[in-house]
mmCIF file of N, CA, C and O in Angstrom:
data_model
loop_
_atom_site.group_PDB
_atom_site.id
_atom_site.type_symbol
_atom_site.label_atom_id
_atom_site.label_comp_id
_atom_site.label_asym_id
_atom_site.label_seq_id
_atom_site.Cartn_x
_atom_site.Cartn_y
_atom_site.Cartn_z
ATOM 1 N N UNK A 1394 0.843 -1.181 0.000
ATOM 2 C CA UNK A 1394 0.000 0.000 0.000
ATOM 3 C C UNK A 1394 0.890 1.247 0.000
ATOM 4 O O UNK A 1394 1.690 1.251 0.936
ATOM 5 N N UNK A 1395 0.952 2.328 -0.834
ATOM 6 C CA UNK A 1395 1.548 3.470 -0.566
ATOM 7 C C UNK A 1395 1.096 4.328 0.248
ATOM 8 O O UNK A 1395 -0.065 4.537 0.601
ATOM 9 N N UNK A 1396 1.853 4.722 0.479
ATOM 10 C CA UNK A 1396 1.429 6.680 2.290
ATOM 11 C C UNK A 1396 0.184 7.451 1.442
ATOM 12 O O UNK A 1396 -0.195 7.582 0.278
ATOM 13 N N UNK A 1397 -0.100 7.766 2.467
ATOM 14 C CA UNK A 1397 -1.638 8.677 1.998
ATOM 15 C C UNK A 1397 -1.115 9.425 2.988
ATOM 16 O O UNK A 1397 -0.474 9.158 4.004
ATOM 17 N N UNK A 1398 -1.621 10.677 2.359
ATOM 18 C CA UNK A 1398 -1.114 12.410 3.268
ATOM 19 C C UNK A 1398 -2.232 12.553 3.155
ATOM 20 O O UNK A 1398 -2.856 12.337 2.116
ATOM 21 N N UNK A 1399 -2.879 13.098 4.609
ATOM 22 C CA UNK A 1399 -4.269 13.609 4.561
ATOM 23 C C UNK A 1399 -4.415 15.044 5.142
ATOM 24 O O UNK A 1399 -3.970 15.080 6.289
ATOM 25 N N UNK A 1400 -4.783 15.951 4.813
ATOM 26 C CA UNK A 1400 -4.753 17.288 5.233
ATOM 27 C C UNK A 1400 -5.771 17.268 5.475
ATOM 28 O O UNK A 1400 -6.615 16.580 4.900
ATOM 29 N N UNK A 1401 -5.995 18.151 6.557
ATOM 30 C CA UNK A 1401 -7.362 18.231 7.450
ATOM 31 C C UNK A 1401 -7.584 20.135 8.002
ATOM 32 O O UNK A 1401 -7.491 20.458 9.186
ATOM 33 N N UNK A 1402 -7.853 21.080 6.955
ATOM 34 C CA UNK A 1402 -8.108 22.378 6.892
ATOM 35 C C UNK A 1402 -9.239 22.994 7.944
ATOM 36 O O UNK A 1402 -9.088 23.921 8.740
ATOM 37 N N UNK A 1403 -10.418 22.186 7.696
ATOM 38 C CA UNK A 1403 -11.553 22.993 8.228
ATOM 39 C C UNK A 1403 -11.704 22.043 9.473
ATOM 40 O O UNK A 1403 -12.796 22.196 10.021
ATOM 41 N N UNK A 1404 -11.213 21.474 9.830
ATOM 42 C CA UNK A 1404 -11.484 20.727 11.478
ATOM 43 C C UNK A 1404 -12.505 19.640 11.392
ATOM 44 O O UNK A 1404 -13.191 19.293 12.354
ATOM 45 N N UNK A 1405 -12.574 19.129 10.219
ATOM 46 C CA UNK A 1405 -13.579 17.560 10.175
ATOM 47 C C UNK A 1405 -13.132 16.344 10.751
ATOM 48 O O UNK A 1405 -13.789 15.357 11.083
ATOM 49 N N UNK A 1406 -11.661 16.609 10.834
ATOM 50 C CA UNK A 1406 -10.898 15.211 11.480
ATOM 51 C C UNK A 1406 -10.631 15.313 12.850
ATOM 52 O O UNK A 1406 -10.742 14.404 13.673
ATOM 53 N N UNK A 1407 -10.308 16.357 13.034
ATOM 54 C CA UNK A 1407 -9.582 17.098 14.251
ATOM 55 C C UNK A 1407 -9.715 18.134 14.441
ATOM 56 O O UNK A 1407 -9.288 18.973 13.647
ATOM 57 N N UNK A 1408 -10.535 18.556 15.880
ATOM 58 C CA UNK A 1408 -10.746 19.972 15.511
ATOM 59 C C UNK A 1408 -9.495 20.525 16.380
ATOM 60 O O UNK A 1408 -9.686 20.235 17.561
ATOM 61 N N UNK A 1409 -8.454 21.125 16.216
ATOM 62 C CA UNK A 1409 -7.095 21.638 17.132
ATOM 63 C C UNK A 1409 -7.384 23.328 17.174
ATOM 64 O O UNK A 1409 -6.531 23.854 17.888
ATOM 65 N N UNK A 1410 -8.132 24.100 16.735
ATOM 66 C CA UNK A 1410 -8.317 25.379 16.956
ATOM 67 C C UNK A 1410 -8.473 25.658 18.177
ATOM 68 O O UNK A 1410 -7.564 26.444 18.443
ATOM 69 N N UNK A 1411 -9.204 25.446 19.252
ATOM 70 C CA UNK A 1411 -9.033 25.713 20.402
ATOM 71 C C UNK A 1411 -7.706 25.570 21.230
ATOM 72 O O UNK A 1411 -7.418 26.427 22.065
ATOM 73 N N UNK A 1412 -6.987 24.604 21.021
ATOM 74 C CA UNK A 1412 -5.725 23.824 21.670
ATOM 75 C C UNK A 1412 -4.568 25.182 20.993
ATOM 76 O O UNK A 1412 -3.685 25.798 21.591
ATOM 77 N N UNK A 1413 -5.010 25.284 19.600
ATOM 78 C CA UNK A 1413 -3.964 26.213 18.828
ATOM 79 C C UNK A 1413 -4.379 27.455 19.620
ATOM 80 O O UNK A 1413 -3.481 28.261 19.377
ATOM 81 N N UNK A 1414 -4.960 27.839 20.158
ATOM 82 C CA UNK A 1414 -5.261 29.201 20.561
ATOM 83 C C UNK A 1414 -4.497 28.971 21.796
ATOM 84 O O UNK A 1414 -3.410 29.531 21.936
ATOM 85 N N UNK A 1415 -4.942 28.245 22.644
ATOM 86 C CA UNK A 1415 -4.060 28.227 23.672
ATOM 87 C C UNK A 1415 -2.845 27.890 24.330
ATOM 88 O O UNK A 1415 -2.521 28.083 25.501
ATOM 89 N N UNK A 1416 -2.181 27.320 23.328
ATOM 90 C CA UNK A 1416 -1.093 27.459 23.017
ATOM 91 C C UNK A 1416 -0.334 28.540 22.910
ATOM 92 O O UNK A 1416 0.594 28.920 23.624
ATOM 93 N N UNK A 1417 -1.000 29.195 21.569
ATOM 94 C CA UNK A 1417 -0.469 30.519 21.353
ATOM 95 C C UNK A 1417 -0.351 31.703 22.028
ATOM 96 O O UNK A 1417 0.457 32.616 21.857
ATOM 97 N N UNK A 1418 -1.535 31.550 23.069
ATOM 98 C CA UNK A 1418 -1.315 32.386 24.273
ATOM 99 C C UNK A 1418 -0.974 32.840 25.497
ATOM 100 O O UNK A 1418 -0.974 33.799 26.269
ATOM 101 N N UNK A 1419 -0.498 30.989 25.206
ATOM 102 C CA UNK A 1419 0.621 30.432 26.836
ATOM 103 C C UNK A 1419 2.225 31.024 26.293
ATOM 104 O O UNK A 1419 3.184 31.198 27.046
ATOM 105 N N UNK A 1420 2.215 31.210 25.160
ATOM 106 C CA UNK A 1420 3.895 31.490 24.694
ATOM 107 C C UNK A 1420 3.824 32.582 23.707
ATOM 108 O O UNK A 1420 4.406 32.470 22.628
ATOM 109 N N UNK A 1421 2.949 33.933 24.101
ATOM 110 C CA UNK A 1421 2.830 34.678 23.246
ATOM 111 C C UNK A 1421 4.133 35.900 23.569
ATOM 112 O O UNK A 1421 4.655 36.719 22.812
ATOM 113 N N UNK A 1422 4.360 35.595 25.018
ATOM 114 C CA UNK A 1422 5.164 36.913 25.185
ATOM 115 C C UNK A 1422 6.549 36.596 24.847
ATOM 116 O O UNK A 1422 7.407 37.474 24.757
ATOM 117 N N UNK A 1423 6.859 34.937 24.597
ATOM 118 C CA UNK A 1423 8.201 34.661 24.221
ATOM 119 C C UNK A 1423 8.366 35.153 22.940
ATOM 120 O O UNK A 1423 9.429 35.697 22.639
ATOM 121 N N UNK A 1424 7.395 35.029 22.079
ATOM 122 C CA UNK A 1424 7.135 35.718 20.537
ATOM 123 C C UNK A 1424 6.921 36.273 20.190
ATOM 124 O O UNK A 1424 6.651 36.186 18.992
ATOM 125 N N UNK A 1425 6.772 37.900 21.150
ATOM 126 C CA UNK A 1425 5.930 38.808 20.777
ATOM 127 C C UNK A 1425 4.980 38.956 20.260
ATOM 128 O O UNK A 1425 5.133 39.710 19.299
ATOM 129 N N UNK A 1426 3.903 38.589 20.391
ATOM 130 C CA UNK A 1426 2.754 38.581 19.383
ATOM 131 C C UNK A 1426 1.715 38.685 20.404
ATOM 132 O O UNK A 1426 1.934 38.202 21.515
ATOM 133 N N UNK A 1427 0.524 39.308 20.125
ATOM 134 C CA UNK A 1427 -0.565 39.960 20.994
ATOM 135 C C UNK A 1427 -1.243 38.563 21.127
ATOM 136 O O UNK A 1427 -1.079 37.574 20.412
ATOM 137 N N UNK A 1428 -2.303 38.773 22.567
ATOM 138 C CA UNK A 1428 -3.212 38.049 23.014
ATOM 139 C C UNK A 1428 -4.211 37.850 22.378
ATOM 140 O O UNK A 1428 -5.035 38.756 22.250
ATOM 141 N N UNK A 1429 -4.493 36.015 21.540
ATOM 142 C CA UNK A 1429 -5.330 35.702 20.934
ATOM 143 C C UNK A 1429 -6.853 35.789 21.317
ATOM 144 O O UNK A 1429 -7.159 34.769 21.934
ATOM 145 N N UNK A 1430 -8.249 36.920 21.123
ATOM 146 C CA UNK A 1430 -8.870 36.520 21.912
ATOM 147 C C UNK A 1430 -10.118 36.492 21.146
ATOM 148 O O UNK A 1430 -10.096 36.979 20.015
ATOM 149 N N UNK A 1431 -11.034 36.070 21.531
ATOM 150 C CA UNK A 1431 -12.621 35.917 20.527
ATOM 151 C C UNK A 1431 -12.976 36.862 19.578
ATOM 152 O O UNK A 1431 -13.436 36.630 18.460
ATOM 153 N N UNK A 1432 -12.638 38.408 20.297
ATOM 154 C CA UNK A 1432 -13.207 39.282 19.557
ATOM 155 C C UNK A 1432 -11.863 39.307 18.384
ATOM 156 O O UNK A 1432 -12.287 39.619 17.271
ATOM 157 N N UNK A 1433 -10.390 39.051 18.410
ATOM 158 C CA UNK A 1433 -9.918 39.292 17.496
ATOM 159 C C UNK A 1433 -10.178 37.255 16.153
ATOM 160 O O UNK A 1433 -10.147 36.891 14.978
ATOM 161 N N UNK A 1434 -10.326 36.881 17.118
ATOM 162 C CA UNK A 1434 -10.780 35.466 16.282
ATOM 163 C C UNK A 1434 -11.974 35.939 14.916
ATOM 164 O O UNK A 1434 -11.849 35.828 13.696
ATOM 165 N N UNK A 1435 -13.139 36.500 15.773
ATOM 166 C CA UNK A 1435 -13.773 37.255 14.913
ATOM 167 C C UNK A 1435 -13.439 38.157 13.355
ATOM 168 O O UNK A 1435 -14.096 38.024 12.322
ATOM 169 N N UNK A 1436 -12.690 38.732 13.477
ATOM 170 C CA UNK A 1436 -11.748 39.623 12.686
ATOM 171 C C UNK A 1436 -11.204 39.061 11.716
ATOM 172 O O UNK A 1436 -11.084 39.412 10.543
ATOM 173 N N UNK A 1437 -10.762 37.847 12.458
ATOM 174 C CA UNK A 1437 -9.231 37.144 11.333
ATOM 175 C C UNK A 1437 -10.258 35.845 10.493
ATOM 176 O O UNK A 1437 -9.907 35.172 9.525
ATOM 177 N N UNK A 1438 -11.095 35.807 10.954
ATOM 178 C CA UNK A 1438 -11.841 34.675 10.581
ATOM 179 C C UNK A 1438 -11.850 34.563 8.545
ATOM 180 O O UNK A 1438 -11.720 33.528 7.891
ATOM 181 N N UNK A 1439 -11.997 35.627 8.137
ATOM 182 C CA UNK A 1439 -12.157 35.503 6.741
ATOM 183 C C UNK A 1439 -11.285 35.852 5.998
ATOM 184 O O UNK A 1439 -11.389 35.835 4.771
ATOM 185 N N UNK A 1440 -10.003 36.331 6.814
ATOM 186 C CA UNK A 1440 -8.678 37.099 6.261
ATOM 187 C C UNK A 1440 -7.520 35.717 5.427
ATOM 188 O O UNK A 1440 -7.786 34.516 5.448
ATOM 189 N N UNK A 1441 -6.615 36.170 4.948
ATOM 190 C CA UNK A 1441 -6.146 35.124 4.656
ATOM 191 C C UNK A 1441 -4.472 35.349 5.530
ATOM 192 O O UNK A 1441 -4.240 36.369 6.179
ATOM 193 N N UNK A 1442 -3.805 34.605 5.431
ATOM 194 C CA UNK A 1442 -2.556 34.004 6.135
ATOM 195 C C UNK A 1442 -1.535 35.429 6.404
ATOM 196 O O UNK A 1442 -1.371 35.837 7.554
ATOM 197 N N UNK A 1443 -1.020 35.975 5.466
ATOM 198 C CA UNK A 1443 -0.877 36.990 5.843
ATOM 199 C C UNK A 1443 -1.273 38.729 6.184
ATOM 200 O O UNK A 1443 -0.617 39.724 6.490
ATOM 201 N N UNK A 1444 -2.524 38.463 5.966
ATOM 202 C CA UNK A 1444 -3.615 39.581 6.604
ATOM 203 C C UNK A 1444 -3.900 38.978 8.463
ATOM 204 O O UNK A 1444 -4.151 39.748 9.389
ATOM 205 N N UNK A 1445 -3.771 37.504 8.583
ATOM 206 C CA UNK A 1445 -3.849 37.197 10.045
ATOM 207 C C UNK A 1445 -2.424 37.886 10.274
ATOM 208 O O UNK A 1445 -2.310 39.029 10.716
ATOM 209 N N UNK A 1446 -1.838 37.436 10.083
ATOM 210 C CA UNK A 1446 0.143 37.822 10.432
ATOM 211 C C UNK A 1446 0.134 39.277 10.820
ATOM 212 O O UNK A 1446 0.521 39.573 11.951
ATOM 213 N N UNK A 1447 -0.106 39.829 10.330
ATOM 214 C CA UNK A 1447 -0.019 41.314 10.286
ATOM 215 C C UNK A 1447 -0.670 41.859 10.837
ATOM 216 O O UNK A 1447 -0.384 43.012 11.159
ATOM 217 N N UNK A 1448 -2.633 40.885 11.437
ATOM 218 C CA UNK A 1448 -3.535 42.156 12.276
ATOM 219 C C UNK A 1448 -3.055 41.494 13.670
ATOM 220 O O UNK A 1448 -2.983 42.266 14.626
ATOM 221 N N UNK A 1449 -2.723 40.154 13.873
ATOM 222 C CA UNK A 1449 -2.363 39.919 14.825
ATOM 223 C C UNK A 1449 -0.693 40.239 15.727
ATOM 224 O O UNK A 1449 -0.245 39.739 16.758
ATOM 225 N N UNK A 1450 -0.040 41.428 14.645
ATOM 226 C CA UNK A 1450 1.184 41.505 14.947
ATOM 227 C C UNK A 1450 2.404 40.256 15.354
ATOM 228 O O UNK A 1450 3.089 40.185 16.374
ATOM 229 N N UNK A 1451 2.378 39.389 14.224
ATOM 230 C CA UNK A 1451 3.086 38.193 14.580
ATOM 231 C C UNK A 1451 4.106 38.067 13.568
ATOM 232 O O UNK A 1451 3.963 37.627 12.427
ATOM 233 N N UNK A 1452 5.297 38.564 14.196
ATOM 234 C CA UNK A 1452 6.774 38.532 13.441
ATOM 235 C C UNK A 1452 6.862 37.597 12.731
ATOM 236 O O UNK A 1452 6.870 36.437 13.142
ATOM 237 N N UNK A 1453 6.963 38.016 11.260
ATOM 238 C CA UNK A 1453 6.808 37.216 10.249
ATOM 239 C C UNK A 1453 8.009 35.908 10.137
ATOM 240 O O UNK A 1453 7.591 34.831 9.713
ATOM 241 N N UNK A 1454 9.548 36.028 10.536
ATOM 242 C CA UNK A 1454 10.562 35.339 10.622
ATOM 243 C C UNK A 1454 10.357 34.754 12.199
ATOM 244 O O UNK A 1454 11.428 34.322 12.625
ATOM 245 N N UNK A 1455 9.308 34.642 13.113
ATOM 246 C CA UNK A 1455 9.385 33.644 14.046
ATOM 247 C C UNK A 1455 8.032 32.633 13.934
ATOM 248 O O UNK A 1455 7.591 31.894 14.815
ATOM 249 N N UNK A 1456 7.607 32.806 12.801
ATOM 250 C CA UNK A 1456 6.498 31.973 12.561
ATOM 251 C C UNK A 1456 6.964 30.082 12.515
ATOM 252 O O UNK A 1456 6.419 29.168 13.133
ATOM 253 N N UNK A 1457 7.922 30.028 11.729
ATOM 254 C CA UNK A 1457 8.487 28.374 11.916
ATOM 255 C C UNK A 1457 8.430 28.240 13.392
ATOM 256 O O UNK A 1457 7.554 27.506 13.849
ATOM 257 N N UNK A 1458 9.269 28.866 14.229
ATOM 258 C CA UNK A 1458 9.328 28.403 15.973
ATOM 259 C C UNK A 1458 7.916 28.387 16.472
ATOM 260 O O UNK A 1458 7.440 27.487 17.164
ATOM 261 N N UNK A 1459 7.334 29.374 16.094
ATOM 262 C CA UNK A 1459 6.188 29.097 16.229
ATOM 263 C C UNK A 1459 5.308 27.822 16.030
ATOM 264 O O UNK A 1459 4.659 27.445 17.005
ATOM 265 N N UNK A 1460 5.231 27.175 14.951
ATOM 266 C CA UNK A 1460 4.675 26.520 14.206
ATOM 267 C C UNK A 1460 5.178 24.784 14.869
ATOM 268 O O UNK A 1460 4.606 23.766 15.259
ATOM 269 N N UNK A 1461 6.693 25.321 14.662
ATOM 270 C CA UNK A 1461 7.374 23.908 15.995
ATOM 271 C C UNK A 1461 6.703 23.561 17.404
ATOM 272 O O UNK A 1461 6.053 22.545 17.651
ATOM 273 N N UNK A 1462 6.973 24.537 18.213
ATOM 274 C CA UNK A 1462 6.258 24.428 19.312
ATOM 275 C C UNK A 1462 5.032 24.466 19.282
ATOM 276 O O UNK A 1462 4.585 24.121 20.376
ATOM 277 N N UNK A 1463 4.288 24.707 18.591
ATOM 278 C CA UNK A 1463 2.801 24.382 18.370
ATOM 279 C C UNK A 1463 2.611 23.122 17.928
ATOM 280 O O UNK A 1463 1.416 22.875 18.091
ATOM 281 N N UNK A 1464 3.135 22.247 17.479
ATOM 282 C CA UNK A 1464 3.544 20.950 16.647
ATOM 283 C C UNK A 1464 4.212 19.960 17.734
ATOM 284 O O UNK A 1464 3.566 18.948 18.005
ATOM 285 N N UNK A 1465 5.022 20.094 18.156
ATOM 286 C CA UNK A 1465 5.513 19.510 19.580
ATOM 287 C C UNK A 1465 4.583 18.988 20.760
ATOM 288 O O UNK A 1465 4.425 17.889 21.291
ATOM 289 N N UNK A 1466 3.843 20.705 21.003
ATOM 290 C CA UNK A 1466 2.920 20.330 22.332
ATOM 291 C C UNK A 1466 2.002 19.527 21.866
ATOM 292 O O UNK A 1466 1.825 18.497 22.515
ATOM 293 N N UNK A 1467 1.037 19.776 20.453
ATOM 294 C CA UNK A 1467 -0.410 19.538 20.455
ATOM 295 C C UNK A 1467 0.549 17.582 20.115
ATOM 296 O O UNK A 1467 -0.003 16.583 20.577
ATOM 297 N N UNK A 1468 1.589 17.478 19.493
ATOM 298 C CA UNK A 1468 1.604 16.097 19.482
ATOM 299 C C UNK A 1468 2.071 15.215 20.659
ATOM 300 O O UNK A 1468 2.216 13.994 20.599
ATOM 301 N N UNK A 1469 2.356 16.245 22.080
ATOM 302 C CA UNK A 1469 2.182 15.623 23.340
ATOM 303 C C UNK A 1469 1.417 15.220 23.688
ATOM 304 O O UNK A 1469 1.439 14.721 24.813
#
C-alpha cells in the first residue's frame, strides 16, 4: 500500500483550533505577538494568512518556531 497524506483544513478530522489558541497564548510573550482573543478570532476569521500575520502583529521570521512548538505540544 503506498502513504496517503491527509490534510485536514476545516477541522472535520480534528478539531485543534481551540488547543492552537491556547497554546499561542501560553507562549505569546516569548514571541511577541498579541493576546489571541474571541473578539480578534472574529476579525481574522475571513482574512487570509498573511492579513492574520499582520492584524495579529506576529513577526513574520518567528512563525516556523512558532509553528514547531505548536507541533511539539499539540503532538504531546
Amino acid at each position: 500500500m503506498k502513504p496517503l497524506v491527509l490534510f485536514d483544513f476545516d477541522g472535520t478530522i480534528a478539531n485543534t483550533f481551540d488547543a492552537l489558541v491556547e497554546i499561542l497564548n501560553k507562549h505569546r510573550n516569548k514571541y511577541g505577538y498579541q493576546k489571541i482573543t474571541p473578539v480578534l478570532i472574529k476579525q481574522l476569521r475571513d482574512k487570509s494568512l498573511d492579513e492574520i500575520i499582520n492584524i495579529a502583529k506576529i513577526p513574520k521570521w518567528k512563525i516556523f518556531f512558532i509553528y514547531i512548538k505548536y507541533y511539539k505540544i499539540l503532538h504531546n
